[in-house]
Coordinates of C-alpha atoms in Angstrom, one line a residue:
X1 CA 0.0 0.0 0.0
X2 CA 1.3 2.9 -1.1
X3 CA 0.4 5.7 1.5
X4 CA 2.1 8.8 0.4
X5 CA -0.1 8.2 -2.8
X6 CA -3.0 8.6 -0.4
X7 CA -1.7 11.7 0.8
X8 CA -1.1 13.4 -1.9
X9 CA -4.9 12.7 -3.1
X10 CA -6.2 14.7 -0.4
X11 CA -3.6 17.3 -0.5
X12 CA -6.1 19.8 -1.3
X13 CA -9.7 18.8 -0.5
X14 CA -12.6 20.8 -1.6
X15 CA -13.8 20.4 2.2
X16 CA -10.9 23.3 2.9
X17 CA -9.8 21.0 5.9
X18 CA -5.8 20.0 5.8
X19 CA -5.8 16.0 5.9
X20 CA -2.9 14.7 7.3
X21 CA -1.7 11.6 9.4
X22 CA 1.6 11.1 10.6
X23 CA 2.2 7.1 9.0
X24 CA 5.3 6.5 7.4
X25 CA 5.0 3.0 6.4
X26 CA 2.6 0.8 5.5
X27 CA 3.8 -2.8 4.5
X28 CA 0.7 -5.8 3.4
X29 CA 1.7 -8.8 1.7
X30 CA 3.4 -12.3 2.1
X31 CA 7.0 -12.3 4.0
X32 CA 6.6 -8.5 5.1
X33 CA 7.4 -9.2 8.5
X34 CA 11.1 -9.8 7.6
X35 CA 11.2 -5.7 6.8
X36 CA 11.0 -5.3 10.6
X37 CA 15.0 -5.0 10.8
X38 CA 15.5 -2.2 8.5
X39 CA 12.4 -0.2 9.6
X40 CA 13.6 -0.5 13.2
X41 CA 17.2 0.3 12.4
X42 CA 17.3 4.3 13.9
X43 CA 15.8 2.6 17.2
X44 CA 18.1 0.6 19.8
X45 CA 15.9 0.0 22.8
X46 CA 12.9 -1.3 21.8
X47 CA 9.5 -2.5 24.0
X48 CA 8.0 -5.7 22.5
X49 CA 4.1 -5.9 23.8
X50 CA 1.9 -8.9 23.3
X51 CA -0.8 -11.1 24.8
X52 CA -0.2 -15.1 25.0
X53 CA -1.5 -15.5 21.7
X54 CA 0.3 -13.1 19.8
X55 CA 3.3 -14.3 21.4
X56 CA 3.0 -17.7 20.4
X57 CA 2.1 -16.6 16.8
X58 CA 5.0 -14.7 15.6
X59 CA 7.0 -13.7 19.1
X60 CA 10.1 -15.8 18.6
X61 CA 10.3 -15.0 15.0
X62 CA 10.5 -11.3 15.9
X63 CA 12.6 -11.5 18.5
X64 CA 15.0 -13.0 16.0
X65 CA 14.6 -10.3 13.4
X66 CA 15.5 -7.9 16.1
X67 CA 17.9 -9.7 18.2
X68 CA 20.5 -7.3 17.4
X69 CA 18.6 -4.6 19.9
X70 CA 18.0 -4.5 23.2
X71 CA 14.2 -5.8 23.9
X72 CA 12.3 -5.4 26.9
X73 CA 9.2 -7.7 26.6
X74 CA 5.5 -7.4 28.1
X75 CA 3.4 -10.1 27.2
X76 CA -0.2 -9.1 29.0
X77 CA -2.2 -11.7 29.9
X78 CA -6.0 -12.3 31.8
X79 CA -8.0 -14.8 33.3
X80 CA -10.9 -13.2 30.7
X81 CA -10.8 -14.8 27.1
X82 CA -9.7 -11.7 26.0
X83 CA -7.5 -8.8 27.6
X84 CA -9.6 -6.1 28.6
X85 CA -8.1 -2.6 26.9
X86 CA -8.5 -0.9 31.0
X87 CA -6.4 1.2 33.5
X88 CA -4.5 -1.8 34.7
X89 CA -3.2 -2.9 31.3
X90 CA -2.0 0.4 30.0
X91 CA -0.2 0.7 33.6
X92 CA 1.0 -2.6 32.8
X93 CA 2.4 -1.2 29.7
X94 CA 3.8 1.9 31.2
X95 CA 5.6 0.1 34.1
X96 CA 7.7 -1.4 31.0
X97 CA 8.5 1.4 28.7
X98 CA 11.5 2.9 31.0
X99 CA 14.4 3.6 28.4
X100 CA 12.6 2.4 25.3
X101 CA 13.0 4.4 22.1
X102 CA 10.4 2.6 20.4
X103 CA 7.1 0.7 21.2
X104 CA 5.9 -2.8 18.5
X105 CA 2.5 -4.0 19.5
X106 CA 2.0 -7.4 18.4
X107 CA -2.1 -8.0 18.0
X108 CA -4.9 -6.7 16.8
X109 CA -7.4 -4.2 18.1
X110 CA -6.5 -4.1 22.2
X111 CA -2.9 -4.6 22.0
X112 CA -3.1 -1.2 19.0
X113 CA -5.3 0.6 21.2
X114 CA -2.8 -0.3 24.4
X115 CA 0.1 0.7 22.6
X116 CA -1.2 3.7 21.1
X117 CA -2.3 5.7 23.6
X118 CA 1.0 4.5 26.1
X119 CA 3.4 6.0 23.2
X120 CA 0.8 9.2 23.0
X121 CA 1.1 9.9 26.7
X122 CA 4.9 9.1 26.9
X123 CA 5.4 10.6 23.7
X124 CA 7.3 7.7 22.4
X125 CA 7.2 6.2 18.2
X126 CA 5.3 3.1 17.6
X127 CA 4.9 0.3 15.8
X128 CA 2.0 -2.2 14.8
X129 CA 2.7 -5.7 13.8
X130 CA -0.8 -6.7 12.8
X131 CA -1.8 -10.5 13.7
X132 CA -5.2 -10.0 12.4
X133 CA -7.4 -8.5 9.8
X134 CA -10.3 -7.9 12.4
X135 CA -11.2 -4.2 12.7
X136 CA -10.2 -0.7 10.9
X137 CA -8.1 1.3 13.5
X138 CA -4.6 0.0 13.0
X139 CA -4.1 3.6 11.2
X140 CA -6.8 5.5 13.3
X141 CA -6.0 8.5 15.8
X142 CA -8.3 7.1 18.6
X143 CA -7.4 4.5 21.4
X144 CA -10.7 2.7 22.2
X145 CA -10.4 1.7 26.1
X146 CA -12.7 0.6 28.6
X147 CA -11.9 3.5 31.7
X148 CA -14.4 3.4 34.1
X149 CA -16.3 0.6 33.0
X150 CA -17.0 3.4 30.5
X151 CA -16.5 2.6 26.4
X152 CA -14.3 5.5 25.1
X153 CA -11.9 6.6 22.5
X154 CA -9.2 8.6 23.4
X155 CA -7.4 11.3 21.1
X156 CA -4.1 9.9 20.6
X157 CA -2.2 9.2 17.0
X158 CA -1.1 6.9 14.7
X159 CA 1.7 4.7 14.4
X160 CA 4.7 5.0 12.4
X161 CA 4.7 1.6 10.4
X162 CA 1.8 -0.9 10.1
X163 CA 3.2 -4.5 9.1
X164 CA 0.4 -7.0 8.1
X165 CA 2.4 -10.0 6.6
X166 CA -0.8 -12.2 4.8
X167 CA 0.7 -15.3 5.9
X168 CA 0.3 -14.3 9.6
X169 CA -2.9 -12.6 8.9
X170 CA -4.8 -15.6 6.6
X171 CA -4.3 -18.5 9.5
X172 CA -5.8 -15.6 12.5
X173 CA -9.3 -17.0 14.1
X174 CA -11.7 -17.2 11.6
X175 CA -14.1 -15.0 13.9
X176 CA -11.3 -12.1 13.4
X177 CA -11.3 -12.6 9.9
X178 CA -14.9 -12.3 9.5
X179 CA -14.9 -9.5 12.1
X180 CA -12.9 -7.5 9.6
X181 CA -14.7 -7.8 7.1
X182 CA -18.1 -6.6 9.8
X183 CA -16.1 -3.9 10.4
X184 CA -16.2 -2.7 6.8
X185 CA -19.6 -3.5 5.6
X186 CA -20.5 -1.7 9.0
X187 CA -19.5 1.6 6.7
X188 CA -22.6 1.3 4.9
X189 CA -24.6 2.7 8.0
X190 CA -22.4 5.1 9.8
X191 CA -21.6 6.9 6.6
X192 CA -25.0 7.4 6.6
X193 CA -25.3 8.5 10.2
X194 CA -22.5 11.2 9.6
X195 CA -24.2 12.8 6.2
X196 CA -27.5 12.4 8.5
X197 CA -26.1 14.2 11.1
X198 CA -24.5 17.1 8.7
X199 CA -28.0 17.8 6.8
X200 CA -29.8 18.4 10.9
X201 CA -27.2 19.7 12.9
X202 CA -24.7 20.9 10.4
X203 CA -22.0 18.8 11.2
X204 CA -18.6 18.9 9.7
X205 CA -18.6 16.5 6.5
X206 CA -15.9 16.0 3.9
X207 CA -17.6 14.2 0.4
X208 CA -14.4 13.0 -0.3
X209 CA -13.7 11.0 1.9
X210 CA -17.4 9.7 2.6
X211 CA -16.7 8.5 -0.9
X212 CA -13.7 7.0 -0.8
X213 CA -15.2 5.1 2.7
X214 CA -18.1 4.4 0.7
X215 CA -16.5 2.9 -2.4
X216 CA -14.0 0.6 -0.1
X217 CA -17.3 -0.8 1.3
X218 CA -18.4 -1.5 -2.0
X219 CA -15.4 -3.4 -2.7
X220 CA -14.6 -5.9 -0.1
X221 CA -18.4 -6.8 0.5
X222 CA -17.7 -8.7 -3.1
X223 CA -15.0 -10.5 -1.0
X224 CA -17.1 -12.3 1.5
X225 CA -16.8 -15.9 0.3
X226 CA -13.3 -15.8 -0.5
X227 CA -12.4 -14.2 2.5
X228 CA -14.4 -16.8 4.7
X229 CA -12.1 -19.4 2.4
X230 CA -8.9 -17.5 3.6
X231 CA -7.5 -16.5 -0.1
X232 CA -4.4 -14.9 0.8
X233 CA -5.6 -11.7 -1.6
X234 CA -8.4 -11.3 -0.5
X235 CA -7.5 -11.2 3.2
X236 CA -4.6 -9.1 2.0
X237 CA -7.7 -6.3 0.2
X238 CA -9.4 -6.6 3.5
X239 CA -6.3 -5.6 5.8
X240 CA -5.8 -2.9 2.9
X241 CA -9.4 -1.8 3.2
X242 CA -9.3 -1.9 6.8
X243 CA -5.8 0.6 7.2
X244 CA -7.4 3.0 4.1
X245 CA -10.4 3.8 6.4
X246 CA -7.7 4.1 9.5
X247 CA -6.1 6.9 7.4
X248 CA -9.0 8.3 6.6
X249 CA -10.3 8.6 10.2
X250 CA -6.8 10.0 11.1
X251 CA -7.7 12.4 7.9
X252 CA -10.7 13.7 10.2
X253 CA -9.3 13.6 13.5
X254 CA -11.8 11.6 14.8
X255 CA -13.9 8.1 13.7
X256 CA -16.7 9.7 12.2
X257 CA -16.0 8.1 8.8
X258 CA -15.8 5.1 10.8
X259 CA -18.4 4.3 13.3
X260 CA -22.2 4.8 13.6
X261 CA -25.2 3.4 15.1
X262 CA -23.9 0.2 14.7
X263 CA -21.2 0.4 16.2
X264 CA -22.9 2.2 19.1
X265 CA -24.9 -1.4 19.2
X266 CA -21.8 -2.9 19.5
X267 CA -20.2 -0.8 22.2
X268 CA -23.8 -1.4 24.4
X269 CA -23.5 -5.4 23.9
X270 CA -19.7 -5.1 24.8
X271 CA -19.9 -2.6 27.7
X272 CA -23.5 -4.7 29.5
X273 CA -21.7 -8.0 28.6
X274 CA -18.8 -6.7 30.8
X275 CA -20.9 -5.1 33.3
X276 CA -23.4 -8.8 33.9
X277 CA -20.7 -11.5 32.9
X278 CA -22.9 -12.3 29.4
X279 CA -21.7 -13.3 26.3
X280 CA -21.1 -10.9 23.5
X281 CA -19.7 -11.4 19.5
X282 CA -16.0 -10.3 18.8
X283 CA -16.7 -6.3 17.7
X284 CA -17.0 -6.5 14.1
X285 CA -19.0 -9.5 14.2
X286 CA -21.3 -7.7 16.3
X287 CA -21.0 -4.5 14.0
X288 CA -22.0 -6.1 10.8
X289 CA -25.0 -7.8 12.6
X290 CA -26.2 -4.7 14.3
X291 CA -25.8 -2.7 10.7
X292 CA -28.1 -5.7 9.2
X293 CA -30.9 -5.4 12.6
X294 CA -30.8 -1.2 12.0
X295 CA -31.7 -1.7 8.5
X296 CA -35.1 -3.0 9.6
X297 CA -35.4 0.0 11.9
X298 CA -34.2 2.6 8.9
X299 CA -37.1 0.6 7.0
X300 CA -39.6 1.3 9.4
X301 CA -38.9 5.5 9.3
X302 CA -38.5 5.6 5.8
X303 CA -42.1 4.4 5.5
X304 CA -43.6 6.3 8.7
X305 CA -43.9 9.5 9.5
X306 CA -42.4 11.2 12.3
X307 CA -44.0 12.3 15.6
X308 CA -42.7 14.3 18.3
X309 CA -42.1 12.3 21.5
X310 CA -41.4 14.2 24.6
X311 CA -38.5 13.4 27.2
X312 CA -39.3 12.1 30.3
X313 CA -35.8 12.7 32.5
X314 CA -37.3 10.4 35.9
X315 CA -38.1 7.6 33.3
X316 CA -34.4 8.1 31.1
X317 CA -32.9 8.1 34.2
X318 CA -34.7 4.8 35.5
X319 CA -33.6 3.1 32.5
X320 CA -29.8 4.3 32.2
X321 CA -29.5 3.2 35.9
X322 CA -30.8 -0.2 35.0
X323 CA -29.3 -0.9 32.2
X324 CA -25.6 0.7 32.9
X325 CA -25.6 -0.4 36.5
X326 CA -22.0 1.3 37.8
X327 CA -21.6 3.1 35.0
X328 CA -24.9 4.7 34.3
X329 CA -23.9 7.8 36.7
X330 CA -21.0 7.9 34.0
X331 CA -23.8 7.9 30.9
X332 CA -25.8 10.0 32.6
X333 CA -23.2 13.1 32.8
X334 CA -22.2 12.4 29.5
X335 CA -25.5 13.5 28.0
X336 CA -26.4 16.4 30.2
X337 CA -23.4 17.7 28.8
X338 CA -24.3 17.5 25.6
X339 CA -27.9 18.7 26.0
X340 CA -29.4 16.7 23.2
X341 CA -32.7 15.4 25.2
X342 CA -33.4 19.1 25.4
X343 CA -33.4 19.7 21.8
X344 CA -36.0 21.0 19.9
X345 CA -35.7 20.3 15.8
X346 CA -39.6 19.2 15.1
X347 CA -40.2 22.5 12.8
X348 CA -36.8 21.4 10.7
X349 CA -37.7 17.5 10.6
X350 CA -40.8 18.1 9.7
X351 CA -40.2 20.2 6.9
X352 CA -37.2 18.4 5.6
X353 CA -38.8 14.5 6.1
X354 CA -38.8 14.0 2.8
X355 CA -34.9 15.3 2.6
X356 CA -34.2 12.9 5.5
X357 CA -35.7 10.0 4.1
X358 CA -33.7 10.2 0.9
X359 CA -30.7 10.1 3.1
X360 CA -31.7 7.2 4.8
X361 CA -32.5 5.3 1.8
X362 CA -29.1 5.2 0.2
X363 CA -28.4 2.5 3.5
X364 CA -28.5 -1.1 1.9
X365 CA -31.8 -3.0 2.7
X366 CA -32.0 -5.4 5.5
X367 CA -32.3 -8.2 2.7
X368 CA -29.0 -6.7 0.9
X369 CA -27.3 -7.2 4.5
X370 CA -28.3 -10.0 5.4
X371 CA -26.6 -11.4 1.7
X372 CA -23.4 -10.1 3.3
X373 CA -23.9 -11.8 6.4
X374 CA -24.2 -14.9 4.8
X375 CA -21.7 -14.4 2.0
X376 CA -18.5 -14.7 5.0
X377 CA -20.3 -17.3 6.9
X378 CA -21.9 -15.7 9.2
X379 CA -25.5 -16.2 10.5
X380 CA -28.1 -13.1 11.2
X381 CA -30.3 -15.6 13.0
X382 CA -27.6 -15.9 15.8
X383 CA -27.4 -12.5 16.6
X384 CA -31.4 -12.7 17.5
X385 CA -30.6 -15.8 19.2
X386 CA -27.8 -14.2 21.5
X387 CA -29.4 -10.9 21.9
X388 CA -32.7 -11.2 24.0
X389 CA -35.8 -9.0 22.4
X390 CA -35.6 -6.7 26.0
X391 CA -31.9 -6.1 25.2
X392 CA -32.3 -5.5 22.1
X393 CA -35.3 -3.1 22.5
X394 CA -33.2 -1.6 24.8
X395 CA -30.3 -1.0 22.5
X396 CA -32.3 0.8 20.2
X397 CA -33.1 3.7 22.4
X398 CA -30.1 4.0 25.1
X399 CA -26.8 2.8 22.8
X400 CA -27.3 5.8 21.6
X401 CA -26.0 7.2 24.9
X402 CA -22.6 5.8 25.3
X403 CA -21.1 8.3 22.7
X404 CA -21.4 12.3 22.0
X405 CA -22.0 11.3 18.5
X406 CA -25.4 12.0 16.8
X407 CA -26.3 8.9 14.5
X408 CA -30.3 8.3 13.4
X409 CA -30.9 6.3 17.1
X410 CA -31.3 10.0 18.2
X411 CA -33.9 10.3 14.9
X412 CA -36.2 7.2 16.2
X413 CA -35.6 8.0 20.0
X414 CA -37.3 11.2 19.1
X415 CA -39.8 10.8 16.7
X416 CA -40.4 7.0 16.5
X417 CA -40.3 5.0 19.4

């Protein structure tokens, strides 16, 4: 991948913002792990981060590459399936970093997200060797953690190289696979949030680069089959797709271009799964399956009409509290900040409905979705079968409320439900 061509493409957007992104390497194919060396060569002390798995999967064979410097390792580890992206790990990490010059994450999305926002707060280079093709912000400015008990993304930046050999990335866990490709088909509905959200409230929107989102999404959801079969080019377009939209989001500052409604769903299934000890799909599993169930809800406004609901704050705050448990005071502060339950828009949405549903109908159809779904291997049926009706139900009015991001949830709260 060839990012300075990238940058140059954007060099001067008609949106009069500067797009920029600090990446100076980006290295996807077969064997490109053995360019570590020479990309490391201006760094002497270098902090190796894994988790068991990413360890076992390419930890000696970096080690060799880079026996030549002096390593400090830090393999994180947890009694939980997965590591949990919280205060403890990134201390973890911090207790380790001492002399380094240079940080290499080994992983996917928690070890990136660790990583990045340790070498952000100690102001330190860093390095991504990707072990997965399962989710889009390898290249991305934020550092989704879990602070709190709270889901947030931090500002942070980029990192210097992104390595994805294919030969690592075609034997990850299938589920990560096909979570990268969620991740991307997932595109189809926030894009359609963020133009939503710049027709009513006048957000900030760049064509451009909805465009070039929009037309990544077009291409890898041909991909589904071969990418549930593991074809080595196809997994090498995904990881391609998956860094373009990283780049793009570091183009914005922010993941607008990036994350929606659904992944709002996914965030709420992640965060109450945490919170109750229930199971919940890897993130862009859960992504793609969320974008397929809000298609029936975008549907379902496209043919109604809208009606003015009004807020009742002892009832919100019922809910919030029941379904956040600890972190509801968390949610709760989040939104009186942002004063959108306050809002009054009726006179625009009702003059504009015909505008708005316009908008909303360039979002694939649940059928079209659900072809996705199946084309990676995936089943709609058990993300209904997971997800009880009550938690869904309530996902649909209070996911909205994890994030200070406007997406059409805030449309249906409003005027639908």
């Amino acid at each position: 991948m060839d990012i300075s061509k990238l940058y140059k493409k954007f060099a001067n957007c008609s949106c009069k913002r500067e797009h920029s992104c600090n990446i100076k390497a980006v290295e996807i194919g077969a064997g490109v792990l053995n360019k570590l060396p020479e990309l490391c060569k201006d760094y002497k002390n270098i902090l190796l981060v894994f988790d068991t798995n990413t360890h076992k999967i390419c930890g000696e064979k970096i080690i060799e590459l880079l026996k030549s410097k002096n390593l400090t390792l830090k393999v994180l580890q947890s009694q939980d399936k997965v590591v949990i992206p919280n205060e403890q790990k990134l201390e973890d990490i911090e207790n380790q970093v001492q002399d380094a010059h240079l940080i290499i994450g080994v992983g996917s999305g928690v070890i990136n997200d660790l990583c990045k926002k340790v070498s952000f707060d100690k102001d330190l280079p860093y390095f991504i060797v990707a072990t997965a093709p399962s989710m889009d912000g390898y290249a991305s400015v934020g550092s989704a953690l879990i602070l709190k008990n709270m889901k947030i993304t931090l500002n942070a930046r980029p990192p210097l190289a992104i390595i994805a050999d294919t030969n690592i990335l075609k034997d990850a866990p299938l589920d990560m696979i096909k979570a990268g490709y969620g991740d991307i088909i997932g595109k189809f509905s926030c894009l359609n949030d963020w133009e939503l959200s710049s027709f009513i409230n006048g957000e900030y929107f760049c064509k451009n680069i909805y465009n070039e989102v929009y037309n990544c999404a077009k291409k890898i959801k041909r991909l589904g089959a071969k990418i549930k079969n593991r074809d080595p080019k196809a997994i090498g377009k995904l990881m391609e797709g998956l860094v373009l939209v990283g780049v793009l989001m570091s183009f914005v500052g922010s993941s607008r271009p990036a994350s929606g409604s659904e992944h709002h769903l996914s965030h709420y299934f992640e965060i109450t799964g945490i919170l109750n000890g229930t199971e919940y799909f890897a993130h862009g599993i859960d992504v793609i399956y969320s974008a397929t169930f809000l298609a029936k809800l975008r549907d379902k406004m496209i043919l109604g009409q809208p009606k003015k609901r009004e807020f009742d704050k002892v009832d919100y705050e019922t809910q919030i509290n029941r379904i956040y448990t600890k972190s509801a005071p968390e949610v709760i502060k989040l939104q009186q900040k942002l004063g959108w339950y306050n809002k009054n828009d009726s006179d625009f949405i009702y003059e504009n409905w015909a505008k708005i549903v316009k908008i909303l109908k360039k979002v694939p159809s649940f059928d079209k979705f659900v072809k996705m779904v199946d084309s990676v291997g995936l089943n709609y049926q058990e993300f209904e079968k997971l997800y009880s009706k009550e938690k869904l139900d309530d996902a649909i009015l209070y996911a909205k409320d994890l994030k200070d991001r406007y997406t059409f949830l805030w449309l249906y709260y409003a005027y639908f439900r």
